[in-house]
Short mmCIF file of N, CA, C and O in Angstrom, two decimals:
data_model
loop_
_atom_site.label_atom_id
_atom_site.label_comp_id
_atom_site.label_asym_id
_atom_site.label_seq_id
_atom_site.Cartn_x
_atom_site.Cartn_y
_atom_site.Cartn_z
N MET A 933 0.82 -0.61 0.47
CA MET A 933 0.05 -0.19 0.01
C MET A 933 0.62 1.87 -0.28
O MET A 933 1.01 1.98 -0.95
N LYS A 934 1.77 1.40 0.67
CA LYS A 934 3.11 2.48 0.75
C LYS A 934 3.36 3.06 -0.85
O LYS A 934 3.50 3.98 -0.93
N LYS A 935 3.73 1.86 -1.25
CA LYS A 935 4.45 2.00 -2.83
C LYS A 935 3.33 2.54 -3.50
O LYS A 935 3.48 3.37 -4.40
N ILE A 936 2.33 1.90 -3.32
CA ILE A 936 1.12 2.72 -4.35
C ILE A 936 0.66 4.58 -3.94
O ILE A 936 0.47 5.01 -4.76
N VAL A 937 0.92 4.28 -2.58
CA VAL A 937 0.52 5.82 -2.42
C VAL A 937 1.69 7.19 -2.77
O VAL A 937 1.42 7.82 -3.10
N THR A 938 2.99 5.83 -2.59
CA THR A 938 4.36 6.47 -2.84
C THR A 938 3.81 7.10 -4.79
O THR A 938 4.21 8.59 -4.72
N VAL A 939 3.71 6.15 -5.75
CA VAL A 939 3.39 6.32 -7.07
C VAL A 939 2.58 7.09 -7.04
O VAL A 939 2.59 8.62 -7.83
N TYR A 940 1.35 7.14 -6.14
CA TYR A 940 0.17 8.03 -6.71
C TYR A 940 0.71 9.68 -6.30
O TYR A 940 0.15 10.28 -7.70
N TRP A 941 1.62 9.84 -5.43
CA TRP A 941 1.93 11.18 -5.03
C TRP A 941 3.06 11.97 -6.11
O TRP A 941 2.82 12.95 -6.34
N ILE A 942 3.77 11.01 -6.41
CA ILE A 942 4.45 11.32 -7.67
C ILE A 942 3.60 11.70 -8.82
O ILE A 942 4.40 12.95 -9.50
N PHE A 943 2.86 11.57 -9.40
CA PHE A 943 1.87 11.25 -10.52
C PHE A 943 1.40 12.45 -10.37
O PHE A 943 1.25 13.70 -11.72
N THR A 944 0.45 12.81 -9.22
CA THR A 944 -0.18 13.75 -8.75
C THR A 944 0.65 14.70 -8.38
O THR A 944 0.13 16.15 -9.37
N GLY A 945 1.61 14.77 -8.02
CA GLY A 945 2.66 15.98 -7.71
C GLY A 945 3.18 17.00 -8.92
O GLY A 945 3.51 18.04 -9.10
N LEU A 946 3.80 16.01 -9.77
CA LEU A 946 4.09 16.31 -10.86
C LEU A 946 2.95 16.61 -11.96
O LEU A 946 2.96 18.01 -12.90
N LEU A 947 1.89 16.46 -12.00
CA LEU A 947 0.27 16.77 -12.53
C LEU A 947 0.08 18.02 -12.28
O LEU A 947 -0.40 18.67 -13.36
N ALA A 948 0.03 18.27 -10.92
CA ALA A 948 -0.30 19.33 -10.54
C ALA A 948 0.58 20.43 -10.84
O ALA A 948 0.21 21.90 -11.20
N ALA A 949 1.92 20.18 -10.46
CA ALA A 949 2.86 21.18 -11.20
C ALA A 949 2.49 21.82 -12.50
O ALA A 949 2.60 23.07 -12.73
N LEU A 950 2.62 20.51 -13.36
CA LEU A 950 2.18 21.06 -14.56
C LEU A 950 1.15 22.14 -15.03
O LEU A 950 1.12 22.74 -15.64
N MET A 951 -0.24 21.35 -14.36
CA MET A 951 -1.22 22.50 -14.77
C MET A 951 -0.62 23.85 -13.91
O MET A 951 -1.77 24.49 -14.30
N ALA A 952 -0.55 23.87 -12.35
CA ALA A 952 -0.62 24.75 -11.92
C ALA A 952 0.50 26.16 -12.78
O ALA A 952 0.11 26.81 -12.78
N PHE A 953 1.62 25.78 -13.06
CA PHE A 953 2.37 26.36 -14.09
C PHE A 953 1.80 26.56 -15.65
O PHE A 953 2.10 27.67 -15.99
N GLY A 954 0.79 25.87 -15.68
CA GLY A 954 0.42 26.34 -17.31
C GLY A 954 -0.97 27.36 -16.35
O GLY A 954 -1.34 28.13 -17.71
N SER A 955 -1.50 27.44 -15.69
CA SER A 955 -2.69 28.23 -14.90
C SER A 955 -2.53 29.42 -14.83
O SER A 955 -3.09 30.33 -15.26
N ILE A 956 -1.04 29.82 -14.46
CA ILE A 956 -0.50 31.04 -13.75
C ILE A 956 -0.59 32.26 -14.76
O ILE A 956 -1.54 33.02 -14.89
N PRO A 957 0.14 31.51 -15.80
CA PRO A 957 -0.20 32.63 -16.93
C PRO A 957 -1.67 32.90 -17.98
O PRO A 957 -1.36 34.07 -18.54
N ASP A 958 -2.16 31.82 -17.89
CA ASP A 958 -3.26 32.28 -18.03
C ASP A 958 -4.31 33.28 -17.75
O ASP A 958 -4.87 34.24 -18.03
N ILE A 959 -4.10 32.77 -16.59
CA ILE A 959 -4.90 33.90 -15.31
C ILE A 959 -4.63 35.26 -15.33
O ILE A 959 -5.32 35.84 -15.13
N LEU A 960 -2.93 35.44 -14.94
CA LEU A 960 -2.30 36.62 -15.70
C LEU A 960 -2.52 37.41 -17.24
O LEU A 960 -2.52 38.52 -17.14
N SER A 961 -3.08 36.45 -17.39
CA SER A 961 -3.03 36.97 -19.61
C SER A 961 -1.37 37.28 -19.96
O SER A 961 -1.82 38.77 -20.32
N VAL A 962 -0.66 36.62 -19.62
CA VAL A 962 0.89 37.06 -20.05
C VAL A 962 1.07 37.04 -21.44
O VAL A 962 -0.25 36.48 -21.71
N PRO A 963 1.68 37.92 -21.84
CA PRO A 963 1.29 38.31 -23.42
C PRO A 963 2.23 36.72 -24.22
O PRO A 963 1.40 36.90 -25.31
N GLU A 964 2.55 36.07 -23.66
CA GLU A 964 3.09 35.06 -24.33
C GLU A 964 1.70 34.00 -24.17
O GLU A 964 1.25 33.27 -25.69
N ALA A 965 0.57 34.19 -23.36
CA ALA A 965 -0.18 33.19 -23.73
C ALA A 965 -1.33 33.56 -24.24
O ALA A 965 -2.04 32.95 -25.38
N VAL A 966 -1.71 35.21 -23.81
CA VAL A 966 -1.99 36.09 -25.39
C VAL A 966 -1.86 35.48 -26.84
O VAL A 966 -2.52 35.26 -27.46
N ALA A 967 -0.69 35.48 -27.02
CA ALA A 967 -0.17 35.21 -28.27
C ALA A 967 -0.48 34.12 -28.63
O ALA A 967 -0.55 33.81 -29.95
N LEU A 968 -0.36 32.90 -27.64
CA LEU A 968 -0.45 31.54 -27.95
C LEU A 968 -2.02 31.50 -28.64
O LEU A 968 -2.54 30.24 -29.68
N PHE A 969 -3.00 31.80 -27.45
CA PHE A 969 -4.02 31.89 -27.81
C PHE A 969 -4.63 32.61 -29.29
O PHE A 969 -5.49 31.95 -29.80
N ASP A 970 -3.74 33.19 -29.54
CA ASP A 970 -4.40 34.22 -31.01
C ASP A 970 -3.82 33.27 -32.29
O ASP A 970 -4.72 33.36 -32.72
N HIS A 971 -2.43 32.72 -31.50
CA HIS A 971 -2.33 31.80 -33.13
C HIS A 971 -3.24 30.80 -33.00
O HIS A 971 -3.39 29.44 -34.44
N LEU A 972 -3.73 29.98 -32.28
CA LEU A 972 -4.47 29.16 -31.93
C LEU A 972 -6.07 29.54 -32.65
O LEU A 972 -7.02 28.26 -33.05
N GLY A 973 -6.19 30.53 -32.45
CA GLY A 973 -7.64 31.08 -32.97
C GLY A 973 -8.61 31.24 -32.16
O GLY A 973 -9.86 31.47 -32.02
N TYR A 974 -8.15 31.19 -30.91
CA TYR A 974 -9.16 31.87 -29.56
C TYR A 974 -9.34 33.29 -28.88
O TYR A 974 -8.17 33.61 -28.59
N PRO A 975 -10.07 33.68 -28.09
CA PRO A 975 -10.36 34.87 -27.91
C PRO A 975 -9.28 34.55 -26.62
O PRO A 975 -9.76 34.11 -25.45
N ALA A 976 -9.03 36.13 -26.23
CA ALA A 976 -7.96 35.98 -24.75
C ALA A 976 -9.18 36.03 -23.76
O ALA A 976 -8.17 35.80 -22.74
N TYR A 977 -10.03 36.91 -23.89
CA TYR A 977 -10.92 36.81 -22.76
C TYR A 977 -11.19 35.12 -21.92
O TYR A 977 -11.61 35.11 -21.01
N LEU A 978 -10.85 34.43 -23.14
CA LEU A 978 -10.85 32.63 -22.01
C LEU A 978 -9.67 32.45 -21.33
O LEU A 978 -10.22 31.83 -20.54
N LEU A 979 -8.77 32.81 -21.45
CA LEU A 979 -7.56 32.43 -20.91
C LEU A 979 -8.07 32.42 -19.39
O LEU A 979 -7.40 31.71 -18.59
N PRO A 980 -8.11 33.75 -18.70
CA PRO A 980 -8.02 33.21 -17.06
C PRO A 980 -9.34 32.23 -16.62
O PRO A 980 -9.20 32.05 -15.70
N PHE A 981 -10.52 32.31 -17.45
CA PHE A 981 -11.46 31.52 -17.15
C PHE A 981 -10.45 30.13 -17.10
O PHE A 981 -10.72 29.26 -16.47
N ILE A 982 -9.91 29.69 -18.14
CA ILE A 982 -9.36 28.34 -18.00
C ILE A 982 -8.17 28.31 -17.38
O ILE A 982 -7.76 27.18 -16.10
N GLY A 983 -7.18 29.58 -17.04
CA GLY A 983 -6.62 29.28 -15.81
C GLY A 983 -6.92 28.83 -14.75
O GLY A 983 -6.27 27.90 -13.46
N THR A 984 -8.06 29.55 -14.27
CA THR A 984 -9.00 29.45 -13.14
C THR A 984 -9.07 28.01 -12.78
O THR A 984 -9.24 27.69 -12.09
N ALA A 985 -10.05 27.32 -13.65
CA ALA A 985 -10.53 26.22 -14.04
C ALA A 985 -9.39 25.32 -14.25
O ALA A 985 -9.67 24.05 -13.05
N LYS A 986 -8.32 25.16 -14.48
CA LYS A 986 -6.81 24.63 -14.10
C LYS A 986 -6.54 24.85 -12.62
O LYS A 986 -6.20 23.28 -11.80
N LEU A 987 -6.63 25.42 -12.02
CA LEU A 987 -6.10 25.81 -10.54
C LEU A 987 -7.34 25.38 -9.27
O LEU A 987 -6.76 24.88 -8.87
N LEU A 988 -8.08 25.79 -10.07
CA LEU A 988 -9.01 24.71 -9.37
C LEU A 988 -9.35 23.25 -9.31
O LEU A 988 -9.54 22.62 -8.21
N GLY A 989 -8.95 22.85 -10.37
CA GLY A 989 -8.76 21.43 -10.34
C GLY A 989 -7.46 20.54 -9.72
O GLY A 989 -7.73 20.01 -8.69
N VAL A 990 -6.19 21.62 -9.35
CA VAL A 990 -4.88 21.19 -9.09
C VAL A 990 -5.62 21.57 -7.62
O VAL A 990 -4.77 20.28 -6.80
N ILE A 991 -6.04 22.02 -6.90
CA ILE A 991 -6.66 21.96 -5.62
C ILE A 991 -7.30 20.81 -5.52
O ILE A 991 -7.18 20.63 -4.40
N ALA A 992 -8.47 20.68 -6.18
CA ALA A 992 -9.35 19.25 -6.32
C ALA A 992 -8.61 18.41 -5.78
O ALA A 992 -9.09 17.41 -5.38
N LEU A 993 -7.24 17.65 -7.00
CA LEU A 993 -6.53 17.05 -6.18
C LEU A 993 -5.56 16.57 -5.55
O LEU A 993 -5.55 15.53 -4.82
N LEU A 994 -5.05 17.64 -4.94
CA LEU A 994 -4.60 17.98 -4.31
C LEU A 994 -5.53 18.15 -2.39
O LEU A 994 -4.24 17.51 -1.56
N VAL A 995 -6.53 18.23 -3.02
CA VAL A 995 -7.12 18.40 -1.01
C VAL A 995 -7.71 17.10 -0.76
O VAL A 995 -8.08 16.75 -1.63
N PRO A 996 -6.99 16.28 0.36
CA PRO A 996 -8.07 15.21 0.79
C PRO A 996 -9.49 15.30 0.75
O PRO A 996 -10.55 16.25 1.31
N GLY A 997 -10.04 13.67 0.49
CA GLY A 997 -11.04 13.86 0.49
C GLY A 997 -11.71 14.19 -1.00
O GLY A 997 -11.50 14.38 -2.23
N PHE A 998 -13.38 14.67 -0.99
CA PHE A 998 -14.29 14.95 -2.66
C PHE A 998 -13.94 14.41 -3.54
O PHE A 998 -13.15 14.67 -4.39
N PRO A 999 -14.02 12.90 -3.02
CA PRO A 999 -14.06 12.22 -4.60
C PRO A 999 -14.57 12.50 -5.93
O PRO A 999 -14.01 12.06 -7.10
N ARG A 1000 -16.19 12.84 -5.93
CA ARG A 1000 -16.51 13.77 -6.78
C ARG A 1000 -15.73 14.38 -7.71
O ARG A 1000 -15.46 14.28 -8.85
N LEU A 1001 -15.37 15.51 -7.15
CA LEU A 1001 -14.52 16.44 -7.78
C LEU A 1001 -13.31 15.99 -8.14
O LEU A 1001 -12.43 16.56 -9.42
N LYS A 1002 -12.58 15.10 -7.71
CA LYS A 1002 -11.51 14.72 -8.10
C LYS A 1002 -11.52 13.82 -9.51
O LYS A 1002 -10.65 13.99 -10.74
N GLU A 1003 -12.57 13.25 -9.48
CA GLU A 1003 -13.24 12.86 -11.03
C GLU A 1003 -13.49 13.59 -12.19
O GLU A 1003 -13.00 13.42 -13.11
N TRP A 1004 -13.84 14.65 -11.48
CA TRP A 1004 -14.04 16.03 -12.23
C TRP A 1004 -12.53 16.43 -12.67
O TRP A 1004 -12.34 17.11 -13.90
N ALA A 1005 -11.71 16.71 -11.95
CA ALA A 1005 -10.89 17.63 -12.60
C ALA A 1005 -10.04 16.57 -13.06
O ALA A 1005 -9.57 17.15 -14.41
N TYR A 1006 -9.94 15.27 -12.79
CA TYR A 1006 -8.97 14.28 -14.21
C TYR A 1006 -9.63 15.04 -15.48
O TYR A 1006 -9.34 14.63 -16.82
N ALA A 1007 -11.11 14.44 -15.43
CA ALA A 1007 -12.08 15.21 -16.65
C ALA A 1007 -11.52 15.61 -17.66
O ALA A 1007 -11.53 16.49 -18.50
N GLY A 1008 -11.53 17.31 -16.67
CA GLY A 1008 -11.23 18.44 -17.03
C GLY A 1008 -9.91 18.44 -17.89
O GLY A 1008 -9.55 19.02 -18.16
N PHE A 1009 -8.72 17.96 -16.84
CA PHE A 1009 -7.38 18.33 -17.59
C PHE A 1009 -7.31 17.33 -18.85
O PHE A 1009 -6.41 17.82 -19.76
N THR A 1010 -8.31 16.03 -18.59
CA THR A 1010 -8.22 15.51 -19.73
C THR A 1010 -8.75 16.48 -21.38
O THR A 1010 -8.08 16.29 -22.10
N ILE A 1011 -9.59 16.62 -20.98
CA ILE A 1011 -10.24 17.69 -22.17
C ILE A 1011 -9.17 18.80 -22.26
O ILE A 1011 -9.37 19.39 -23.81
N ASP A 1012 -9.11 20.00 -21.36
CA ASP A 1012 -7.95 21.07 -21.64
C ASP A 1012 -7.11 20.48 -22.50
O ASP A 1012 -7.00 20.71 -23.41
N LEU A 1013 -6.45 19.47 -21.86
CA LEU A 1013 -4.64 18.99 -23.02
C LEU A 1013 -5.60 18.03 -24.36
O LEU A 1013 -4.56 18.47 -25.24
N ALA A 1014 -6.86 17.48 -24.15
CA ALA A 1014 -7.01 16.74 -25.81
C ALA A 1014 -7.48 18.23 -26.90
O ALA A 1014 -7.07 18.18 -28.38
N GLY A 1015 -7.78 19.19 -25.50
CA GLY A 1015 -8.36 20.64 -26.87
C GLY A 1015 -7.21 20.95 -27.07
O GLY A 1015 -7.14 21.45 -28.08
N ALA A 1016 -5.97 21.11 -26.37
CA ALA A 1016 -5.20 22.47 -26.70
C ALA A 1016 -4.30 20.91 -27.83
O ALA A 1016 -4.26 21.48 -28.96
N MET A 1017 -4.45 20.08 -27.24
CA MET A 1017 -3.78 19.53 -28.80
C MET A 1017 -4.19 18.96 -30.27
O MET A 1017 -3.89 19.03 -31.09
N TYR A 1018 -5.55 19.16 -30.16
CA TYR A 1018 -6.24 19.25 -31.50
C TYR A 1018 -6.11 20.52 -31.76
O TYR A 1018 -5.98 20.30 -33.17
N SER A 1019 -6.13 21.24 -30.99
CA SER A 1019 -5.89 22.86 -32.07
C SER A 1019 -4.51 22.93 -32.21
O SER A 1019 -4.40 23.73 -33.44
N SER A 1020 -3.64 22.97 -31.78
CA SER A 1020 -2.05 22.65 -32.01
C SER A 1020 -2.12 22.01 -33.56
O SER A 1020 -1.20 21.91 -34.58
N ILE A 1021 -2.68 20.76 -33.64
CA ILE A 1021 -2.91 20.00 -34.77
C ILE A 1021 -3.43 20.66 -36.03
O ILE A 1021 -3.16 20.95 -36.86
N ALA A 1022 -4.67 21.34 -35.59
CA ALA A 1022 -5.35 21.92 -36.56
C ALA A 1022 -5.04 23.10 -37.24
O ALA A 1022 -5.29 23.60 -38.37
N VAL A 1023 -4.14 23.77 -36.35
CA VAL A 1023 -3.21 24.49 -36.61
C VAL A 1023 -2.50 24.61 -37.70
O VAL A 1023 -1.25 25.87 -38.15
N GLY A 1024 -1.56 23.32 -37.89
CA GLY A 1024 -0.77 22.68 -38.06
C GLY A 1024 0.96 23.13 -37.69
O GLY A 1024 2.15 23.14 -38.70
N ASP A 1025 0.53 22.93 -36.80
CA ASP A 1025 1.90 22.91 -35.28
C ASP A 1025 2.93 21.59 -35.58
O ASP A 1025 1.72 20.73 -35.79
N PRO A 1026 4.01 21.60 -35.45
CA PRO A 1026 4.91 20.56 -36.10
C PRO A 1026 4.19 19.61 -34.88
O PRO A 1026 4.14 19.74 -33.61
N ALA A 1027 4.52 17.98 -35.48
CA ALA A 1027 4.45 17.12 -34.24
C ALA A 1027 5.49 17.11 -33.13
O ALA A 1027 5.18 16.56 -31.87
N SER A 1028 6.86 18.03 -33.08
CA SER A 1028 7.93 17.94 -32.20
C SER A 1028 7.32 18.56 -31.24
O SER A 1028 7.91 18.70 -29.94
N GLY A 1029 6.07 19.76 -31.38
CA GLY A 1029 5.50 20.10 -29.98
C GLY A 1029 4.37 19.21 -29.54
O GLY A 1029 3.55 19.72 -28.13
N TRP A 1030 4.30 17.96 -30.05
CA TRP A 1030 3.21 17.20 -29.18
C TRP A 1030 3.88 16.38 -27.86
O TRP A 1030 2.89 15.61 -27.37
N LEU A 1031 5.37 16.29 -27.32
CA LEU A 1031 5.49 15.46 -26.65
C LEU A 1031 4.83 15.63 -25.32
O LEU A 1031 4.92 15.38 -24.24
N VAL A 1032 5.16 17.59 -25.16
CA VAL A 1032 4.37 17.83 -23.91
C VAL A 1032 2.65 17.19 -23.56
O VAL A 1032 2.38 17.48 -22.50
N PHE A 1033 2.10 17.18 -24.78
CA PHE A 1033 0.68 16.57 -24.27
C PHE A 1033 0.76 15.03 -23.82
O PHE A 1033 -0.21 15.12 -23.23
N PHE A 1034 1.34 14.18 -24.37
CA PHE A 1034 1.78 12.96 -24.14
C PHE A 1034 2.21 13.23 -22.79
O PHE A 1034 2.04 12.22 -21.97
N ILE A 1035 3.03 13.55 -22.30
CA ILE A 1035 3.86 13.74 -20.95
C ILE A 1035 2.23 13.71 -20.16
O ILE A 1035 2.37 13.62 -19.00
N GLY A 1036 1.59 14.72 -20.32
CA GLY A 1036 0.38 15.24 -19.64
C GLY A 1036 -0.72 13.99 -19.59
O GLY A 1036 -0.97 14.24 -18.32
N PHE A 1037 -0.48 13.53 -20.75
CA PHE A 1037 -1.40 12.90 -20.70
C PHE A 1037 -1.13 11.37 -19.71
O PHE A 1037 -1.90 10.73 -19.26
N GLY A 1038 -0.22 10.91 -19.78
CA GLY A 1038 0.49 9.83 -19.20
C GLY A 1038 0.49 10.50 -17.45
O GLY A 1038 0.19 9.43 -16.73
N LEU A 1039 0.65 11.77 -17.42
CA LEU A 1039 0.76 12.54 -15.45
C LEU A 1039 -0.97 12.28 -15.26
O LEU A 1039 -0.97 11.68 -14.51
N ILE A 1040 -1.37 12.46 -16.57
CA ILE A 1040 -3.36 12.32 -15.78
C ILE A 1040 -3.83 11.02 -15.51
O ILE A 1040 -4.08 10.32 -15.07
N ALA A 1041 -3.19 9.38 -16.58
CA ALA A 1041 -3.64 8.40 -16.58
C ALA A 1041 -2.87 8.05 -15.37
O ALA A 1041 -3.81 6.88 -14.60
N GLY A 1042 -1.39 8.08 -14.80
CA GLY A 1042 -0.63 7.54 -13.62
C GLY A 1042 -1.23 8.08 -12.22
O GLY A 1042 -1.85 7.20 -11.58
N SER A 1043 -2.01 9.39 -12.58
CA SER A 1043 -2.73 9.65 -10.91
C SER A 1043 -3.79 9.25 -11.30
O SER A 1043 -3.92 8.83 -10.05
N TYR A 1044 -4.25 8.82 -12.18
CA TYR A 1044 -5.68 8.38 -11.99
C TYR A 1044 -5.80 6.86 -11.27
O TYR A 1044 -6.65 6.20 -10.37
N ILE A 1045 -4.83 6.26 -12.08
CA ILE A 1045 -5.14 4.79 -12.05
C ILE A 1045 -4.45 4.49 -10.53
O ILE A 1045 -5.14 3.66 -9.74
N PHE A 1046 -3.40 5.39 -10.22
CA PHE A 1046 -3.03 5.25 -8.74
C PHE A 1046 -3.89 5.70 -7.56
O PHE A 1046 -4.06 5.26 -6.84
N HIS A 1047 -5.04 6.48 -8.03
CA HIS A 1047 -5.88 7.21 -7.09
C HIS A 1047 -6.78 5.84 -6.91
O HIS A 1047 -6.88 5.95 -6.05
N HIS A 1048 -6.85 5.52 -8.04
CA HIS A 1048 -7.96 4.55 -7.44
C HIS A 1048 -7.48 3.12 -7.02
O HIS A 1048 -8.50 2.15 -6.12
N ARG A 1049 -6.11 3.10 -7.59
CA ARG A 1049 -5.55 1.89 -6.58
C ARG A 1049 -5.52 1.92 -4.85
O ARG A 1049 -5.84 0.88 -4.10
N LYS A 1050 -5.07 3.33 -4.81
CA LYS A 1050 -5.00 3.47 -3.39
C LYS A 1050 -6.67 3.67 -2.48
O LYS A 1050 -6.47 3.16 -1.73
N LEU A 1051 -7.70 4.32 -3.42
CA LEU A 1051 -9.14 3.59 -2.84
C LEU A 1051 -9.15 2.50 -2.46
O LEU A 1051 -9.79 1.98 -1.78
N GLN A 1052 -8.85 1.46 -3.44
CA GLN A 1052 -9.32 -0.02 -3.54
C GLN A 1052 -8.37 -0.41 -2.36
O GLN A 1052 -8.73 -1.50 -1.45
N GLY A 1053 -7.37 -0.18 -2.00
CA GLY A 1053 -6.46 -0.63 -0.92
C GLY A 1053 -6.93 -0.24 0.34
O GLY A 1053 -7.43 -1.21 1.28
N LYS A 1054 -7.28 1.27 0.61
CA LYS A 1054 -8.52 1.71 1.76
C LYS A 1054 -9.71 0.70 2.15
O LYS A 1054 -10.06 0.24 2.56
N VAL A 1055 -10.05 -0.06 1.18
CA VAL A 1055 -11.44 -0.86 1.23
C VAL A 1055 -11.13 -1.84 1.64
O VAL A 1055 -11.62 -2.73 2.33
N LEU A 1056 -9.93 -2.38 1.21
CA LEU A 1056 -9.66 -3.87 1.58
C LEU A 1056 -8.89 -3.70 2.98
O LEU A 1056 -9.49 -4.72 3.59
N LYS A 1057 -8.34 -2.78 3.59
CA LYS A 1057 -7.80 -2.60 4.62
C LYS A 1057 -8.96 -2.27 5.50
O LYS A 1057 -9.12 -3.16 6.71
N ASN A 1058 -10.02 -1.83 5.33
CA ASN A 1058 -11.29 -1.43 5.87
C ASN A 1058 -12.08 -2.66 6.58
O ASN A 1058 -12.50 -2.98 7.11
N GLN A 1059 -12.16 -3.88 4.88
CA GLN A 1059 -12.85 -4.76 5.12
C GLN A 1059 -12.26 -6.33 6.00
O GLN A 1059 -12.67 -6.77 6.63
N GLN A 1060 -11.18 -6.09 5.73
CA GLN A 1060 -10.02 -6.97 6.21
C GLN A 1060 -10.02 -6.53 7.82
O GLN A 1060 -10.20 -7.48 8.82
N ALA A 1061 -9.93 -5.32 8.40
CA ALA A 1061 -10.74 -5.06 9.63
C ALA A 1061 -11.99 -5.25 10.57
O ALA A 1061 -11.95 -5.33 11.22
N GLN A 1062 -12.70 -5.20 9.57
CA GLN A 1062 -14.18 -5.56 9.81
C GLN A 1062 -14.39 -7.03 10.21
O GLN A 1062 -14.59 -7.69 10.84
N LEU A 1063 -13.47 -8.32 9.22
CA LEU A 1063 -13.41 -9.40 9.82
C LEU A 1063 -12.73 -9.50 11.12
O LEU A 1063 -12.96 -10.82 11.68
N LEU A 1064 -11.87 -9.22 11.25
CA LEU A 1064 -10.96 -9.65 12.31
C LEU A 1064 -11.94 -8.85 13.53
O LEU A 1064 -11.11 -9.35 14.69
N SER A 1065 -12.48 -8.02 13.46
CA SER A 1065 -12.94 -7.35 15.03
C SER A 1065 -13.99 -8.10 15.05
O SER A 1065 -14.84 -9.60 14.52
#
């Protein structure tokens, strides 16, 4: 169980860092983020919304409890990355820029899988405790 928790926190910490570092420029509408949105054909007024949603997703992953919010955060991160990758492909960006998307998808998958393994471990532990008592 300890190994599962450790691996979960490695994936989740890296995912949280990726999304948090991506959300701050969006929230602040820094010129580079505005230029990227312009390149992709999106209006700049969406930047603070998306950045805030990412930051709230990070908080949902890191705060204990709230399993339904965690599921929504995983879904939101997946949709965010899928949309960003699709937009990048649609405007003709080179495939060399796709690595960050695959890293992101890998972090989401790893965190999600080990989150559920961690939950299963707790359920099994509680069942064993009930059987012994």
